[in-house]
mmCIF file of C-alpha atoms and ligand atoms in Angstrom:
data_model
loop_
_atom_site.group_PDB
_atom_site.id
_atom_site.type_symbol
_atom_site.label_atom_id
_atom_site.label_comp_id
_atom_site.label_asym_id
_atom_site.label_seq_id
_atom_site.Cartn_x
_atom_site.Cartn_y
_atom_site.Cartn_z
ATOM 1 C CA UNK A 1 75.768 67.914 58.100
ATOM 2 C CA UNK A 2 73.989 68.019 61.387
ATOM 3 C CA UNK A 3 76.281 69.264 64.092
ATOM 4 C CA UNK A 4 74.768 68.270 67.490
ATOM 5 C CA UNK A 5 77.335 70.001 69.642
ATOM 6 C CA UNK A 6 80.281 72.397 69.113
ATOM 7 C CA UNK A 7 82.097 73.799 72.096
ATOM 8 C CA UNK A 8 85.458 75.341 72.807
ATOM 9 C CA UNK A 9 87.069 73.096 75.380
ATOM 10 C CA UNK A 10 90.425 74.732 75.871
ATOM 11 C CA UNK A 11 92.381 77.604 74.384
ATOM 12 C CA UNK A 12 95.974 76.371 74.918
ATOM 13 C CA UNK A 13 99.039 78.616 75.059
ATOM 14 C CA UNK A 14 101.317 75.800 76.014
ATOM 15 C CA UNK A 15 101.493 71.966 75.582
ATOM 16 C CA UNK A 16 100.662 71.316 79.147
ATOM 17 C CA UNK A 17 97.164 72.786 78.506
ATOM 18 C CA UNK A 18 96.342 70.479 75.636
ATOM 19 C CA UNK A 19 93.215 68.400 76.507
ATOM 20 C CA UNK A 20 93.811 65.012 78.227
ATOM 21 C CA UNK A 21 90.598 63.552 76.646
ATOM 22 C CA UNK A 22 91.393 60.966 74.129
ATOM 23 C CA UNK A 23 89.563 61.801 71.067
ATOM 24 C CA UNK A 24 90.579 62.093 67.343
ATOM 25 C CA UNK A 25 91.957 65.455 66.419
ATOM 26 C CA UNK A 26 91.811 67.246 63.216
ATOM 27 C CA UNK A 27 94.220 70.224 62.894
ATOM 28 C CA UNK A 28 93.201 73.340 60.981
ATOM 29 C CA UNK A 29 96.275 75.264 59.766
ATOM 30 C CA UNK A 30 97.211 78.029 57.402
ATOM 31 C CA UNK A 31 98.680 81.495 56.987
ATOM 32 C CA UNK A 32 97.677 84.267 59.370
ATOM 33 C CA UNK A 33 94.272 85.738 58.229
ATOM 34 C CA UNK A 34 93.705 83.201 55.476
ATOM 35 C CA UNK A 35 90.328 82.248 57.031
ATOM 36 C CA UNK A 36 90.802 79.269 59.392
ATOM 37 C CA UNK A 37 88.375 80.460 62.080
ATOM 38 C CA UNK A 38 85.767 81.583 59.490
ATOM 39 C CA UNK A 39 85.887 78.166 57.833
ATOM 40 C CA UNK A 40 85.285 76.444 61.171
ATOM 41 C CA UNK A 41 82.348 78.733 61.875
ATOM 42 C CA UNK A 42 80.778 78.227 58.554
ATOM 43 C CA UNK A 43 81.402 74.484 58.585
ATOM 44 C CA UNK A 44 79.908 74.170 62.125
ATOM 45 C CA UNK A 45 77.094 76.547 61.430
ATOM 46 C CA UNK A 46 78.032 78.564 64.475
ATOM 47 C CA UNK A 47 78.385 82.208 63.787
ATOM 48 C CA UNK A 48 80.798 83.230 66.491
ATOM 49 C CA UNK A 49 82.338 80.007 67.822
ATOM 50 C CA UNK A 50 85.771 80.699 66.557
ATOM 51 C CA UNK A 51 86.870 84.268 66.834
ATOM 52 C CA UNK A 52 87.619 85.894 63.551
ATOM 53 C CA UNK A 53 89.175 89.216 62.714
ATOM 54 C CA UNK A 54 90.378 91.276 59.808
ATOM 55 C CA UNK A 55 93.522 91.907 61.943
ATOM 56 C CA UNK A 56 95.983 89.156 61.159
ATOM 57 C CA UNK A 57 97.402 87.190 64.100
ATOM 58 C CA UNK A 58 94.064 87.014 65.974
ATOM 59 C CA UNK A 59 94.287 83.298 67.024
ATOM 60 C CA UNK A 60 97.422 83.098 69.161
ATOM 61 C CA UNK A 61 96.513 79.845 71.011
ATOM 62 C CA UNK A 62 95.502 76.334 69.971
ATOM 63 C CA UNK A 63 91.889 76.192 70.276
ATOM 64 C CA UNK A 64 90.428 72.787 70.787
ATOM 65 C CA UNK A 65 86.741 72.528 69.696
ATOM 66 C CA UNK A 66 84.922 69.392 70.684
ATOM 67 C CA UNK A 67 82.495 68.317 67.966
ATOM 68 C CA UNK A 68 79.704 65.942 68.046
ATOM 69 C CA UNK A 69 77.955 65.013 64.748
ATOM 70 C CA UNK A 70 74.628 63.447 64.478
ATOM 71 C CA UNK A 71 74.862 60.034 66.324
ATOM 72 C CA UNK A 72 78.718 59.810 65.899
ATOM 73 C CA UNK A 73 81.556 59.755 68.393
ATOM 74 C CA UNK A 74 83.015 63.218 69.169
ATOM 75 C CA UNK A 75 86.299 64.463 67.842
ATOM 76 C CA UNK A 76 88.314 67.758 68.176
ATOM 77 C CA UNK A 77 88.953 70.429 65.594
ATOM 78 C CA UNK A 78 92.195 72.125 66.594
ATOM 79 C CA UNK A 79 92.293 75.825 65.262
ATOM 80 C CA UNK A 80 95.976 76.572 65.031
ATOM 81 C CA UNK A 81 97.642 80.078 65.154
ATOM 82 C CA UNK A 82 98.382 81.315 61.779
ATOM 83 C CA UNK A 83 101.978 81.419 60.321
ATOM 84 C CA UNK A 84 103.702 83.913 58.161
ATOM 85 C CA UNK A 85 102.490 87.057 59.732
ATOM 86 C CA UNK A 86 105.233 89.584 59.163
ATOM 87 C CA UNK A 87 104.513 92.090 62.053
ATOM 88 C CA UNK A 88 105.354 89.475 64.805
ATOM 89 C CA UNK A 89 108.696 89.568 66.599
ATOM 90 C CA UNK A 90 111.316 86.814 65.786
ATOM 91 C CA UNK A 91 111.057 85.551 69.523
ATOM 92 C CA UNK A 92 107.162 85.438 69.225
ATOM 93 C CA UNK A 93 107.350 83.580 65.819
ATOM 94 C CA UNK A 94 109.802 81.177 67.297
ATOM 95 C CA UNK A 95 107.537 80.409 70.357
ATOM 96 C CA UNK A 96 104.584 79.772 67.932
ATOM 97 C CA UNK A 97 106.681 77.380 65.871
ATOM 98 C CA UNK A 98 107.757 75.424 68.942
ATOM 99 C CA UNK A 99 104.144 75.160 70.303
ATOM 100 C CA UNK A 100 102.731 74.056 66.962
ATOM 101 C CA UNK A 101 105.547 71.509 66.443
ATOM 102 C CA UNK A 102 105.104 70.113 69.913
ATOM 103 C CA UNK A 103 101.413 69.791 69.082
ATOM 104 C CA UNK A 104 102.019 67.829 65.875
ATOM 105 C CA UNK A 105 104.857 65.608 67.334
ATOM 106 C CA UNK A 106 103.161 64.841 70.584
ATOM 107 C CA UNK A 107 99.532 64.356 69.694
ATOM 108 C CA UNK A 108 98.958 60.713 69.359
ATOM 109 C CA UNK A 109 95.269 61.314 68.514
ATOM 110 C CA UNK A 110 96.030 63.316 65.430
ATOM 111 C CA UNK A 111 93.892 61.847 62.590
ATOM 112 C CA UNK A 112 94.614 64.529 59.931
ATOM 113 C CA UNK A 113 94.955 68.170 59.060
ATOM 114 C CA UNK A 114 92.931 70.642 56.983
ATOM 115 C CA UNK A 115 95.486 72.939 55.419
ATOM 116 C CA UNK A 116 94.059 76.141 54.104
ATOM 117 C CA UNK A 117 95.392 78.410 51.402
ATOM 118 C CA UNK A 118 93.907 81.599 49.838
ATOM 119 C CA UNK A 119 92.285 80.608 46.435
ATOM 120 C CA UNK A 120 93.298 84.052 45.045
ATOM 121 C CA UNK A 121 97.027 83.412 45.670
ATOM 122 C CA UNK A 122 97.424 79.671 45.511
ATOM 123 C CA UNK A 123 100.049 77.881 47.623
ATOM 124 C CA UNK A 124 102.786 80.374 48.834
ATOM 125 C CA UNK A 125 106.259 79.411 49.890
ATOM 126 C CA UNK A 126 105.198 79.158 53.595
ATOM 127 C CA UNK A 127 102.160 77.000 52.736
ATOM 128 C CA UNK A 128 104.439 74.535 50.649
ATOM 129 C CA UNK A 129 106.801 74.325 53.495
ATOM 130 C CA UNK A 130 104.028 73.372 55.897
ATOM 131 C CA UNK A 131 102.667 70.860 53.404
ATOM 132 C CA UNK A 132 106.065 69.259 52.958
ATOM 133 C CA UNK A 133 106.539 69.113 56.644
ATOM 134 C CA UNK A 134 103.109 67.467 57.131
ATOM 135 C CA UNK A 135 103.964 64.923 54.501
ATOM 136 C CA UNK A 136 107.030 63.925 56.579
ATOM 137 C CA UNK A 137 104.594 63.098 59.457
ATOM 138 C CA UNK A 138 102.683 60.886 57.213
ATOM 139 C CA UNK A 139 99.499 62.700 58.237
ATOM 140 C CA UNK A 140 96.445 62.741 55.808
ATOM 141 C CA UNK A 141 95.961 66.224 54.623
ATOM 142 C CA UNK A 142 92.898 67.966 53.067
ATOM 143 C CA UNK A 143 93.945 70.962 51.187
ATOM 144 C CA UNK A 144 91.365 73.719 51.148
ATOM 145 C CA UNK A 145 91.489 76.839 48.889
ATOM 146 C CA UNK A 146 89.244 79.302 50.654
ATOM 147 C CA UNK A 147 87.729 82.767 49.819
ATOM 148 C CA UNK A 148 86.530 81.136 46.596
ATOM 149 C CA UNK A 149 83.790 83.649 46.499
ATOM 150 C CA UNK A 150 86.367 86.122 45.323
ATOM 151 C CA UNK A 151 87.191 84.244 42.159
ATOM 152 C CA UNK A 152 85.380 84.114 38.740
ATOM 153 C CA UNK A 153 84.645 80.759 37.206
ATOM 154 C CA UNK A 154 87.514 81.173 34.888
ATOM 155 C CA UNK A 155 89.975 82.374 37.670
ATOM 156 C CA UNK A 156 88.908 79.332 39.697
ATOM 157 C CA UNK A 157 89.560 76.813 36.857
ATOM 158 C CA UNK A 158 93.013 78.496 36.262
ATOM 159 C CA UNK A 159 93.797 78.306 40.008
ATOM 160 C CA UNK A 160 92.671 74.749 40.122
ATOM 161 C CA UNK A 161 95.252 73.846 37.615
ATOM 162 C CA UNK A 162 98.028 75.912 39.230
ATOM 163 C CA UNK A 163 97.340 74.277 42.640
ATOM 164 C CA UNK A 164 97.342 70.842 41.178
ATOM 165 C CA UNK A 165 100.816 71.539 39.517
ATOM 166 C CA UNK A 166 102.238 73.097 42.787
ATOM 167 C CA UNK A 167 101.255 70.129 44.923
ATOM 168 C CA UNK A 168 101.638 67.176 42.478
ATOM 169 C CA UNK A 169 104.596 65.785 44.529
ATOM 170 C CA UNK A 170 102.629 65.781 47.691
ATOM 171 C CA UNK A 171 100.405 63.035 49.147
ATOM 172 C CA UNK A 172 97.226 65.017 49.625
ATOM 173 C CA UNK A 173 93.892 63.267 50.362
ATOM 174 C CA UNK A 174 91.800 66.074 48.651
ATOM 175 C CA UNK A 175 92.105 69.486 47.137
ATOM 176 C CA UNK A 176 88.782 71.600 47.350
ATOM 177 C CA UNK A 177 87.582 75.108 47.070
ATOM 178 C CA UNK A 178 85.525 76.639 49.837
ATOM 179 C CA UNK A 179 83.866 79.959 50.866
ATOM 180 C CA UNK A 180 83.101 80.903 54.436
ATOM 181 C CA UNK A 181 80.848 83.609 52.998
ATOM 182 C CA UNK A 182 78.672 81.534 50.755
ATOM 183 C CA UNK A 183 79.244 78.145 52.309
ATOM 184 C CA UNK A 184 80.259 76.585 48.993
ATOM 185 C CA UNK A 185 82.511 73.577 49.492
ATOM 186 C CA UNK A 186 80.968 72.688 52.787
ATOM 187 C CA UNK A 187 79.505 69.350 51.791
ATOM 188 C CA UNK A 188 82.601 68.171 50.124
ATOM 189 C CA UNK A 189 84.731 69.139 53.064
ATOM 190 C CA UNK A 190 82.363 67.407 55.542
ATOM 191 C CA UNK A 191 82.623 64.391 53.307
ATOM 192 C CA UNK A 192 86.538 64.579 53.429
ATOM 193 C CA UNK A 193 86.489 65.109 57.211
ATOM 194 C CA UNK A 194 84.081 62.216 58.001
ATOM 195 C CA UNK A 195 86.169 59.966 55.683
ATOM 196 C CA UNK A 196 89.262 60.762 57.598
ATOM 197 C CA UNK A 197 87.375 60.021 60.864
ATOM 198 C CA UNK A 198 86.411 56.624 59.577
ATOM 199 C CA UNK A 199 89.980 55.539 58.739
HETATM 200 P P1 GTP B 1 94.279 84.290 62.284
HETATM 201 O O1 GTP B 1 93.464 83.540 63.323
HETATM 202 O O2 GTP B 1 94.551 85.656 62.457
HETATM 203 O O3 GTP B 1 95.420 83.412 61.830
HETATM 204 O O4 GTP B 1 93.219 84.358 61.044
HETATM 205 P P2 GTP B 1 92.202 83.268 60.478
HETATM 206 O O5 GTP B 1 93.012 82.466 59.505
HETATM 207 O O6 GTP B 1 91.520 82.566 61.493
HETATM 208 O O7 GTP B 1 91.269 84.145 59.577
HETATM 209 P P3 GTP B 1 89.769 84.797 59.956
HETATM 210 O O8 GTP B 1 88.785 83.542 59.901
HETATM 211 O O9 GTP B 1 89.777 85.472 61.193
HETATM 212 O O10 GTP B 1 89.439 85.652 58.645
HETATM 213 C C1 GTP B 1 90.249 86.719 58.295
HETATM 214 C C2 GTP B 1 89.619 87.605 57.376
HETATM 215 O O11 GTP B 1 89.184 86.966 56.040
HETATM 216 C C3 GTP B 1 88.242 88.109 57.886
HETATM 217 O O12 GTP B 1 88.148 89.560 57.561
HETATM 218 C C4 GTP B 1 87.233 87.245 57.108
HETATM 219 O O13 GTP B 1 85.937 87.920 57.052
HETATM 220 C C5 GTP B 1 87.843 87.074 55.861
HETATM 221 N N1 GTP B 1 87.392 85.799 55.281
HETATM 222 C C6 GTP B 1 87.490 84.555 55.820
HETATM 223 N N2 GTP B 1 86.933 83.595 54.999
HETATM 224 C C7 GTP B 1 86.484 84.190 53.848
HETATM 225 C C8 GTP B 1 85.862 83.773 52.680
HETATM 226 O O14 GTP B 1 85.585 82.547 52.548
HETATM 227 N N3 GTP B 1 85.552 84.809 51.769
HETATM 228 C C9 GTP B 1 85.896 86.024 52.080
HETATM 229 N N4 GTP B 1 85.465 86.893 50.999
HETATM 230 N N5 GTP B 1 86.434 86.528 53.106
HETATM 231 C C10 GTP B 1 86.828 85.665 54.124
HETATM 232 MG MG1 MG B 2 91.906 82.558 63.590
#
């Protein structure tokens, strides 16, 4: 995919800072440290656009990236703060939850979500909770199992079955494997994203 432009428009710590510009938005969500920011950098072919870190809990704001693909109308990828990070105070966790909920509930421009899980672990309790909640919003969801470079072919086939069983009751658009390190899965993910934008 040719990405003509990708820029961070706003890093929002509260709902009042969400961009006013009316463009389709695709949320990128997942556990803390699962690889959300790395996935965006690889997908957009921009090394350091989204800040990544081996320290969990790095992304604490909602980061709105305005993306323009070759000759297409622009849209936003919204990199959300990760959930499920144990070393965060109850109060802070609560404020994150409220911020993220207000984003999902208020954003009339939301076109879909990319929900990311770790392909070594499969969907964990928090992931399934988020997926079930997204299903209640009737939002199209692309499920991405990232860090696929850490799996052998056999482990990947086993995980593929395990994921299919865990999410069989959920209305997911696609389930695909991805690696930010090798770029595998990028073409499939772009196909799924551009299909979402066409709907
Ligand atoms: P928070 O913003 O803290 O919620 O984290 P995040 O979900 O944005 O994760 P981030 O992209 O910062 O990556 C976390 C760690 O996982 C980093 O050390 C990355 O190098 C590593 N990582 C991310 N994607 C991959 C991948 O596809 N393969 C491998 N092997 N490591 C990855
Ligand atoms: Mg991040």
